[in-house]
Every structure is written in C-alpha cells, then in structure tokens.
CSV table of C-alpha atoms in Angstrom, one decimal:
chain,number,residue,atom,x,y,z
A,1,MET,CA,22.5,22.7,-28.3
A,2,ARG,CA,21.5,26.3,-28.6
A,3,ARG,CA,20.4,25.8,-32.3
A,4,ARG,CA,18.4,22.7,-31.3
A,5,TRP,CA,16.7,24.6,-28.4
A,6,MET,CA,15.8,27.4,-30.8
A,7,LEU,CA,14.3,25.0,-33.3
A,8,CYS,CA,12.2,23.4,-30.5
A,9,LEU,CA,11.0,26.8,-29.4
A,10,VAL,CA,9.9,27.7,-33.0
A,11,LEU,CA,8.1,24.4,-33.3
A,12,VAL,CA,6.2,25.0,-30.0
A,13,LEU,CA,5.2,28.5,-31.2
A,14,ILE,CA,4.0,27.2,-34.5
A,15,LEU,CA,1.9,24.5,-32.8
A,16,ALA,CA,0.5,27.0,-30.4
A,17,GLY,CA,-0.6,29.2,-33.2
A,18,CYS,CA,-2.7,26.4,-34.8
A,19,GLY,CA,-6.2,25.5,-33.9
A,20,THR,CA,-8.9,27.9,-32.7
A,21,ASN,CA,-8.4,31.7,-32.5
A,22,GLN,CA,-9.3,32.7,-28.9
A,23,GLU,CA,-10.8,36.0,-29.9
A,24,THR,CA,-13.0,34.8,-32.8
A,25,GLY,CA,-13.8,31.2,-31.8
A,26,VAL,CA,-13.0,29.8,-35.2
A,27,SER,CA,-9.9,28.0,-36.5
A,28,ASP,CA,-7.0,29.9,-38.0
A,29,ASP,CA,-7.5,28.1,-41.3
A,30,GLU,CA,-11.1,29.2,-41.4
A,31,LEU,CA,-10.1,32.8,-40.6
A,32,ILE,CA,-7.6,32.8,-43.5
A,33,GLN,CA,-10.2,31.3,-45.9
A,34,ARG,CA,-12.8,33.8,-44.9
A,35,SER,CA,-10.4,36.7,-45.1
A,36,ALA,CA,-9.4,35.7,-48.6
A,37,ALA,CA,-13.1,35.7,-49.5
A,38,GLY,CA,-13.5,39.2,-48.0
A,39,THR,CA,-16.3,38.1,-45.7
A,40,THR,CA,-14.7,37.9,-42.2
A,41,HIS,CA,-15.2,40.3,-39.4
A,42,PHE,CA,-12.4,39.8,-36.8
A,43,ARG,CA,-13.7,41.8,-33.9
A,44,SER,CA,-15.5,40.1,-31.0
A,45,HIS,CA,-19.0,41.4,-30.3
A,46,LEU,CA,-19.0,43.2,-27.0
A,47,VAL,CA,-22.8,43.8,-26.5
A,48,LYS,CA,-24.5,40.9,-24.8
A,49,GLU,CA,-28.2,40.4,-24.4
A,50,PRO,CA,-29.1,41.0,-20.7
A,51,GLU,CA,-31.2,38.5,-18.8
A,52,ASP,CA,-33.8,41.1,-18.1
A,53,ALA,CA,-34.3,42.1,-21.7
A,54,GLU,CA,-38.0,42.4,-22.6
A,55,GLU,CA,-39.3,40.1,-25.3
A,56,VAL,CA,-41.4,41.8,-27.9
A,57,GLU,CA,-43.0,41.0,-31.2
A,58,PHE,CA,-41.6,42.4,-34.5
A,59,VAL,CA,-44.4,44.0,-36.6
A,60,ASP,CA,-42.7,45.8,-39.4
A,61,HIS,CA,-39.5,47.7,-40.2
A,62,VAL,CA,-39.4,51.4,-41.0
A,63,ASP,CA,-35.8,52.0,-42.0
A,64,GLY,CA,-32.3,51.1,-40.8
A,65,ASP,CA,-32.6,52.4,-37.3
A,66,THR,CA,-36.4,52.2,-36.7
A,67,ALA,CA,-38.9,49.5,-36.5
A,68,LYS,CA,-42.5,48.7,-35.4
A,69,MET,CA,-42.8,46.4,-32.4
A,70,LYS,CA,-45.7,45.1,-30.3
A,71,ILE,CA,-44.8,45.8,-26.7
A,72,LYS,CA,-47.2,44.6,-24.0
A,73,GLY,CA,-49.9,44.3,-26.6
A,74,LYS,CA,-49.5,47.7,-28.1
A,75,VAL,CA,-47.7,48.5,-31.4
A,76,GLU,CA,-45.0,51.0,-30.8
A,77,THR,CA,-42.3,52.7,-33.0
A,78,VAL,CA,-38.9,51.8,-31.7
A,79,ARG,CA,-35.9,54.0,-32.4
A,80,PHE,CA,-32.6,52.2,-32.0
A,81,LEU,CA,-30.5,53.9,-29.3
A,82,LEU,CA,-27.1,55.5,-30.1
A,83,VAL,CA,-27.1,54.8,-33.9
A,84,ASP,CA,-28.0,56.7,-37.0
A,85,THR,CA,-28.4,55.1,-40.4
A,86,PRO,CA,-28.8,57.1,-43.7
A,87,GLU,CA,-32.3,58.1,-44.7
A,88,THR,CA,-34.4,56.1,-47.2
A,89,LYS,CA,-37.6,58.3,-47.5
A,90,HIS,CA,-37.1,61.4,-45.4
A,91,PRO,CA,-39.6,64.2,-46.4
A,92,LYS,CA,-36.8,66.7,-46.5
A,93,LEU,CA,-33.6,64.8,-47.0
A,94,GLY,CA,-34.9,62.1,-49.3
A,95,ALA,CA,-32.9,58.9,-49.9
A,96,GLN,CA,-29.2,59.0,-48.9
A,97,PRO,CA,-26.4,56.7,-50.1
A,98,LYS,CA,-26.4,53.3,-48.2
A,99,GLY,CA,-29.8,54.0,-46.7
A,100,ALA,CA,-31.5,51.3,-48.6
A,101,GLN,CA,-28.8,48.8,-47.7
A,102,ALA,CA,-29.1,49.6,-44.0
A,103,ALA,CA,-32.9,49.3,-44.2
A,104,ALA,CA,-32.7,45.9,-46.0
A,105,PHE,CA,-30.1,44.6,-43.5
A,106,THR,CA,-32.3,45.6,-40.5
A,107,LYS,CA,-35.4,44.2,-42.0
A,108,LYS,CA,-33.7,40.8,-42.8
A,109,MET,CA,-32.2,40.6,-39.4
A,110,LEU,CA,-35.5,41.2,-37.6
A,111,GLU,CA,-37.7,39.2,-39.9
A,112,GLU,CA,-35.5,36.1,-39.7
A,113,ALA,CA,-35.1,36.2,-35.9
A,114,ASP,CA,-37.1,33.8,-33.7
A,115,ARG,CA,-36.9,36.1,-30.7
A,116,ILE,CA,-36.7,39.9,-30.5
A,117,THR,CA,-35.8,41.6,-27.2
A,118,LEU,CA,-35.3,45.2,-26.0
A,119,GLN,CA,-33.1,46.7,-23.4
A,120,TYR,CA,-33.8,50.2,-22.1
A,121,ASP,CA,-31.5,52.9,-20.8
A,122,VAL,CA,-32.0,56.4,-19.2
A,123,GLU,CA,-34.2,57.9,-21.8
A,124,LYS,CA,-37.3,55.8,-22.5
A,125,ARG,CA,-38.8,57.9,-25.3
A,126,ASP,CA,-37.7,60.7,-27.7
A,127,LYS,CA,-39.5,63.9,-28.6
A,128,TYR,CA,-41.5,62.0,-31.2
A,129,ASN,CA,-42.8,59.6,-28.5
A,130,ARG,CA,-40.9,56.7,-30.0
A,131,VAL,CA,-39.6,54.0,-27.7
A,132,LEU,CA,-35.8,54.2,-27.3
A,133,ALA,CA,-34.0,50.8,-26.9
A,134,TYR,CA,-31.1,48.5,-27.7
A,135,VAL,CA,-32.5,45.8,-30.0
A,136,PHE,CA,-31.5,42.2,-30.0
A,137,ALA,CA,-32.4,39.6,-32.7
A,138,ASP,CA,-31.8,36.1,-31.4
A,139,GLY,CA,-29.4,37.5,-28.8
A,140,VAL,CA,-27.4,39.6,-31.3
A,141,ASN,CA,-27.4,43.3,-30.9
A,142,VAL,CA,-28.7,45.0,-34.1
A,143,GLN,CA,-27.0,48.3,-33.5
A,144,GLU,CA,-23.6,46.7,-33.1
A,145,GLU,CA,-24.1,44.7,-36.3
A,146,LEU,CA,-25.1,47.8,-38.3
A,147,LEU,CA,-22.1,49.7,-37.0
A,148,GLU,CA,-19.6,46.9,-37.7
A,149,LYS,CA,-20.8,46.6,-41.3
A,150,GLY,CA,-20.6,50.3,-42.0
A,151,LEU,CA,-24.3,50.8,-42.3
A,152,ALA,CA,-24.7,53.2,-39.4
A,153,ARG,CA,-22.8,55.8,-37.4
A,154,VAL,CA,-22.8,56.4,-33.6
A,155,GLY,CA,-25.2,59.3,-33.1
A,156,TYR,CA,-27.8,60.9,-30.9
A,157,VAL,CA,-25.8,60.5,-27.7
A,158,TYR,CA,-27.6,61.9,-24.7
A,159,LYS,CA,-27.8,60.4,-21.2
A,160,SER,CA,-28.3,56.8,-22.5
A,161,ARG,CA,-24.7,55.5,-22.9
A,162,ARG,CA,-24.8,51.9,-21.6
A,163,HIS,CA,-23.2,50.4,-24.8
A,164,LEU,CA,-21.5,53.6,-26.1
A,165,ASP,CA,-17.9,52.3,-25.8
A,166,ALA,CA,-18.8,49.0,-27.6
A,167,PHE,CA,-20.6,50.9,-30.3
A,168,LYS,CA,-17.6,53.2,-30.9
A,169,GLU,CA,-15.4,50.1,-31.2
A,170,ALA,CA,-17.7,48.7,-33.9
A,171,GLU,CA,-17.8,52.0,-35.7
A,172,LYS,CA,-14.0,52.3,-35.6
A,173,PHE,CA,-13.8,48.8,-37.1
A,174,ALA,CA,-15.9,49.8,-40.1
A,175,ARG,CA,-14.3,53.2,-40.5
A,176,GLU,CA,-10.7,51.9,-40.6
A,177,ARG,CA,-11.7,49.4,-43.3
A,178,GLY,CA,-13.7,51.9,-45.4
A,179,LEU,CA,-16.9,49.8,-45.2
A,180,GLY,CA,-20.3,51.1,-46.2
A,181,ILE,CA,-20.9,54.7,-45.2
A,182,TRP,CA,-17.1,55.1,-44.8
A,183,GLU,CA,-16.3,54.4,-48.4
A,184,CYS,CA,-16.3,58.1,-49.3
A,185,SER,CA,-14.4,60.7,-47.3
A,186,GLY,CA,-16.6,63.4,-45.8
A,187,TYR,CA,-19.9,61.6,-46.3
A,188,VAL,CA,-20.3,60.9,-42.6
A,189,ALA,CA,-20.5,64.1,-40.5
A,190,SER,CA,-21.1,64.8,-36.8
A,191,ASP,CA,-24.6,65.8,-37.4
A,192,GLY,CA,-25.6,63.2,-40.0
A,193,TYR,CA,-24.7,62.5,-43.6
A,194,LYS,CA,-23.6,64.7,-46.6
A,195,PRO,CA,-24.8,63.2,-49.8
A,196,GLU,CA,-23.0,65.8,-51.8
A,197,LYS,CA,-19.7,64.3,-50.4
A,198,TRP,CA,-20.5,60.8,-51.7
A,199,CYS,CA,-17.8,59.7,-54.2
A,200,LYS,CA,-18.6,61.6,-57.4
A,201,GLU,CA,-16.0,59.7,-59.4
A,202,LYS,CA,-17.8,56.4,-58.7
A,203,GLU,CA,-20.8,55.0,-60.4
A,204,GLY,CA,-23.8,53.1,-59.1
A,205,SER,CA,-25.7,53.3,-55.8
A,206,THR,CA,-23.1,51.2,-54.0
A,207,GLY,CA,-20.3,53.6,-54.7
A,208,GLY,CA,-18.2,51.1,-56.6
A,209,THR,CA,-16.8,51.1,-60.1
A,210,MET,CA,-19.2,49.4,-62.5
A,211,HIS,CA,-18.3,46.1,-64.2
A,212,THR,CA,-19.6,45.1,-67.6
A,213,VAL,CA,-20.5,41.4,-67.9
A,214,VAL,CA,-21.8,39.6,-71.0
A,215,ARG,CA,-23.7,36.4,-70.3
A,216,ASP,CA,-25.9,34.4,-72.7
A,217,GLY,CA,-25.8,37.3,-75.2
A,218,LYS,CA,-27.0,39.8,-72.6
A,219,THR,CA,-24.9,42.7,-71.2
A,220,TYR,CA,-25.0,43.6,-67.5
A,221,HIS,CA,-23.6,46.6,-65.8
A,222,VAL,CA,-23.0,45.7,-62.2
A,223,PRO,CA,-21.3,47.3,-59.2
A,224,TYR,CA,-19.1,44.2,-58.3
A,225,ASP,CA,-17.2,41.5,-60.1
A,226,PRO,CA,-19.5,38.4,-60.0
A,227,LYS,CA,-16.4,36.3,-59.7
A,228,GLY,CA,-15.0,38.4,-56.8
A,229,PRO,CA,-15.6,38.2,-53.0
A,230,ASP,CA,-18.9,37.0,-51.7
A,231,ARG,CA,-21.8,39.5,-51.7
A,232,ASP,CA,-25.1,39.6,-49.8
A,233,CYS,CA,-28.2,41.7,-50.3
A,234,SER,CA,-27.0,44.5,-48.0
A,235,ASP,CA,-24.3,45.3,-50.6
A,236,PHE,CA,-26.9,46.5,-53.1
A,237,GLY,CA,-29.0,49.7,-53.3
A,238,SER,CA,-32.1,48.1,-55.0
A,239,GLN,CA,-33.6,44.8,-55.9
A,240,ARG,CA,-33.1,45.7,-59.6
A,241,GLU,CA,-29.3,46.2,-59.0
A,242,ALA,CA,-29.1,42.9,-57.0
A,243,GLN,CA,-31.0,41.0,-59.7
A,244,ALA,CA,-28.7,42.2,-62.4
A,245,PHE,CA,-25.7,41.0,-60.4
A,246,TYR,CA,-27.4,37.7,-59.6
A,247,GLU,CA,-28.0,37.0,-63.3
A,248,ALA,CA,-24.5,38.2,-64.3
A,249,ALA,CA,-23.1,35.7,-61.7
A,250,GLY,CA,-25.1,32.8,-63.3
A,251,GLY,CA,-28.6,33.0,-61.9
A,252,PRO,CA,-31.0,31.4,-61.8
A,253,ALA,CA,-29.1,28.3,-62.8
A,254,LYS,CA,-26.3,29.1,-60.4
A,255,ASP,CA,-26.3,31.3,-57.3
A,256,PRO,CA,-22.7,31.4,-56.0
A,257,HIS,CA,-23.5,34.5,-53.8
A,258,ARG,CA,-26.7,32.9,-52.3
A,259,LEU,CA,-28.9,35.9,-53.2
A,260,ASP,CA,-31.9,33.8,-53.9
A,261,PRO,CA,-32.4,31.4,-51.0
A,262,ASP,CA,-35.9,30.3,-52.0
A,263,ARG,CA,-34.7,29.7,-55.6
A,264,ASP,CA,-37.6,31.4,-57.3
A,265,GLY,CA,-35.4,33.3,-59.7
A,266,VAL,CA,-35.8,36.6,-57.8
A,267,ALA,CA,-32.8,37.9,-55.9
A,268,CYS,CA,-32.9,40.0,-52.7
A,269,GLU,CA,-36.7,40.3,-52.5
A,270,SER,CA,-36.4,42.4,-49.4
A,271,LEU,CA,-34.8,45.3,-51.2
A,272,PRO,CA,-36.9,48.2,-52.5
C-alpha cells in the first residue's frame, strides 16, 4: 500500500508540473524550447504602466537612455530615469561597447510602439533641463527591458526611486547571466563604464569570439555561429556586422534569425 501511495503522489506531482508556468504565463514545454534556443527571459516584469501615465508622441531617439518626445505640443528631450546605457557619440567619451546595441534596441522599441507614455517621479528635470521620466512603449517599461537584456545599468539614483527595486532585480537578472554589458568583468562601474576593461581577449564589437563561415564562395567573419541560438539586431554593434551575419546565415534567400523583416535584403537597418 505504501508503495502504491508513493506512486500516486509522484503521478500527481508530475501532472501538477505540466501546463502553464504561473510566473511566466507560458507552458513548461514552451519554456524548455525557448531556453534551448537561448531566447527566454524567465523573470516576471514588475513595472506596470500606471493609469495616470501621460501619453506623448515619439519624435526621435538620441541613444539608449534618451529620446525626443512631443509633450503637450512641445518637443522635449526625455532622459530615462534610473538607468544609464553606454555612450554612442559622447564628445569626450566617444562610443563605448554595447552602446550601439542599446541605442538600436531603444529606437526599435519606441518606433514600433503604437502608444508611448511617461510616468514622472520626484525630480521632473535634470541639470540639462531634460525631462526625467519612466518610459512605456505599449505598456512595457523601456528601462526594465534595457536592464533585463544587459543593455543598461542602474544609475543616477537621486530622490526619484519609485521603481528602483524592480530595476535592481532586472539588473541582477542580466548580471548573473553575463548578458550584454556584464560580459566582461570590470566594464560596469559605479560611475559609468570602463572601456579599457572590455574583454581584450575577444574580437568584434559584440565581445564574442569570431566565427569564420564560407558560403557561396564568400568568407564571412561573424561574432556568432549562424546555426546557433536565435539572434536579433540588438546583438550587433553595427549594420555592417549584422549584414555579414545575415548573409552567412543564408540571407537573403533564408533569414532564420529574422533580421530582415521587410525582406529587402538589408538586415537591421536601424543600426548605425
């Protein structure tokens, strides 16, 4: 009887484990498949769009943590609260590793959104008179997305701390997995980024080991294995780098990584 009872208990536990994962909202089988492909983020997003968020119009992106928005009929520069992405064209610091990827990700997220909203906190503007806000694209918080994907660090923390704990969780998620800016030890510092600490033993702007691929008589040197995990445009430092990977993977005839959604033969057109 004891053995039969134990077998029943095991069967109940197995059945209970099937179906939808309560934290992620997707089936366990789907989680396994996504994990194998290297594309799943398992943490639940904590920052929700508030009902009183102000709807604005996206005008243009500046870099990973700054964008131009039309607010009440006036074009303003909006600085994203509590995050700091690597520079892309700073007059003194120049371009920093992963800066181009962060900028491309933010641009894509804002350009493709049907609705952009802002939530404010204690400080309304910084010393450069830029509007300070939490930014939502179709209800998804841009800062949390950047942090979770390793494209930003938590930074510039003053009195505005409404979503600080959630942002730290997202940053921890990326840091523990060595994503993006966390690929190289010492690159992220308390006061910004240290390009001299970027992985010297690695090649390419993405920080990965280069792969040599020969296709149709042409040789490509690309930062990822075209037959490896799924990649998107934010994984590349330039359009040229993404184009080489796209062609090495079979483009334009085949586009397994979906880098050319409009099928015009040009991959990741948003990248510099």
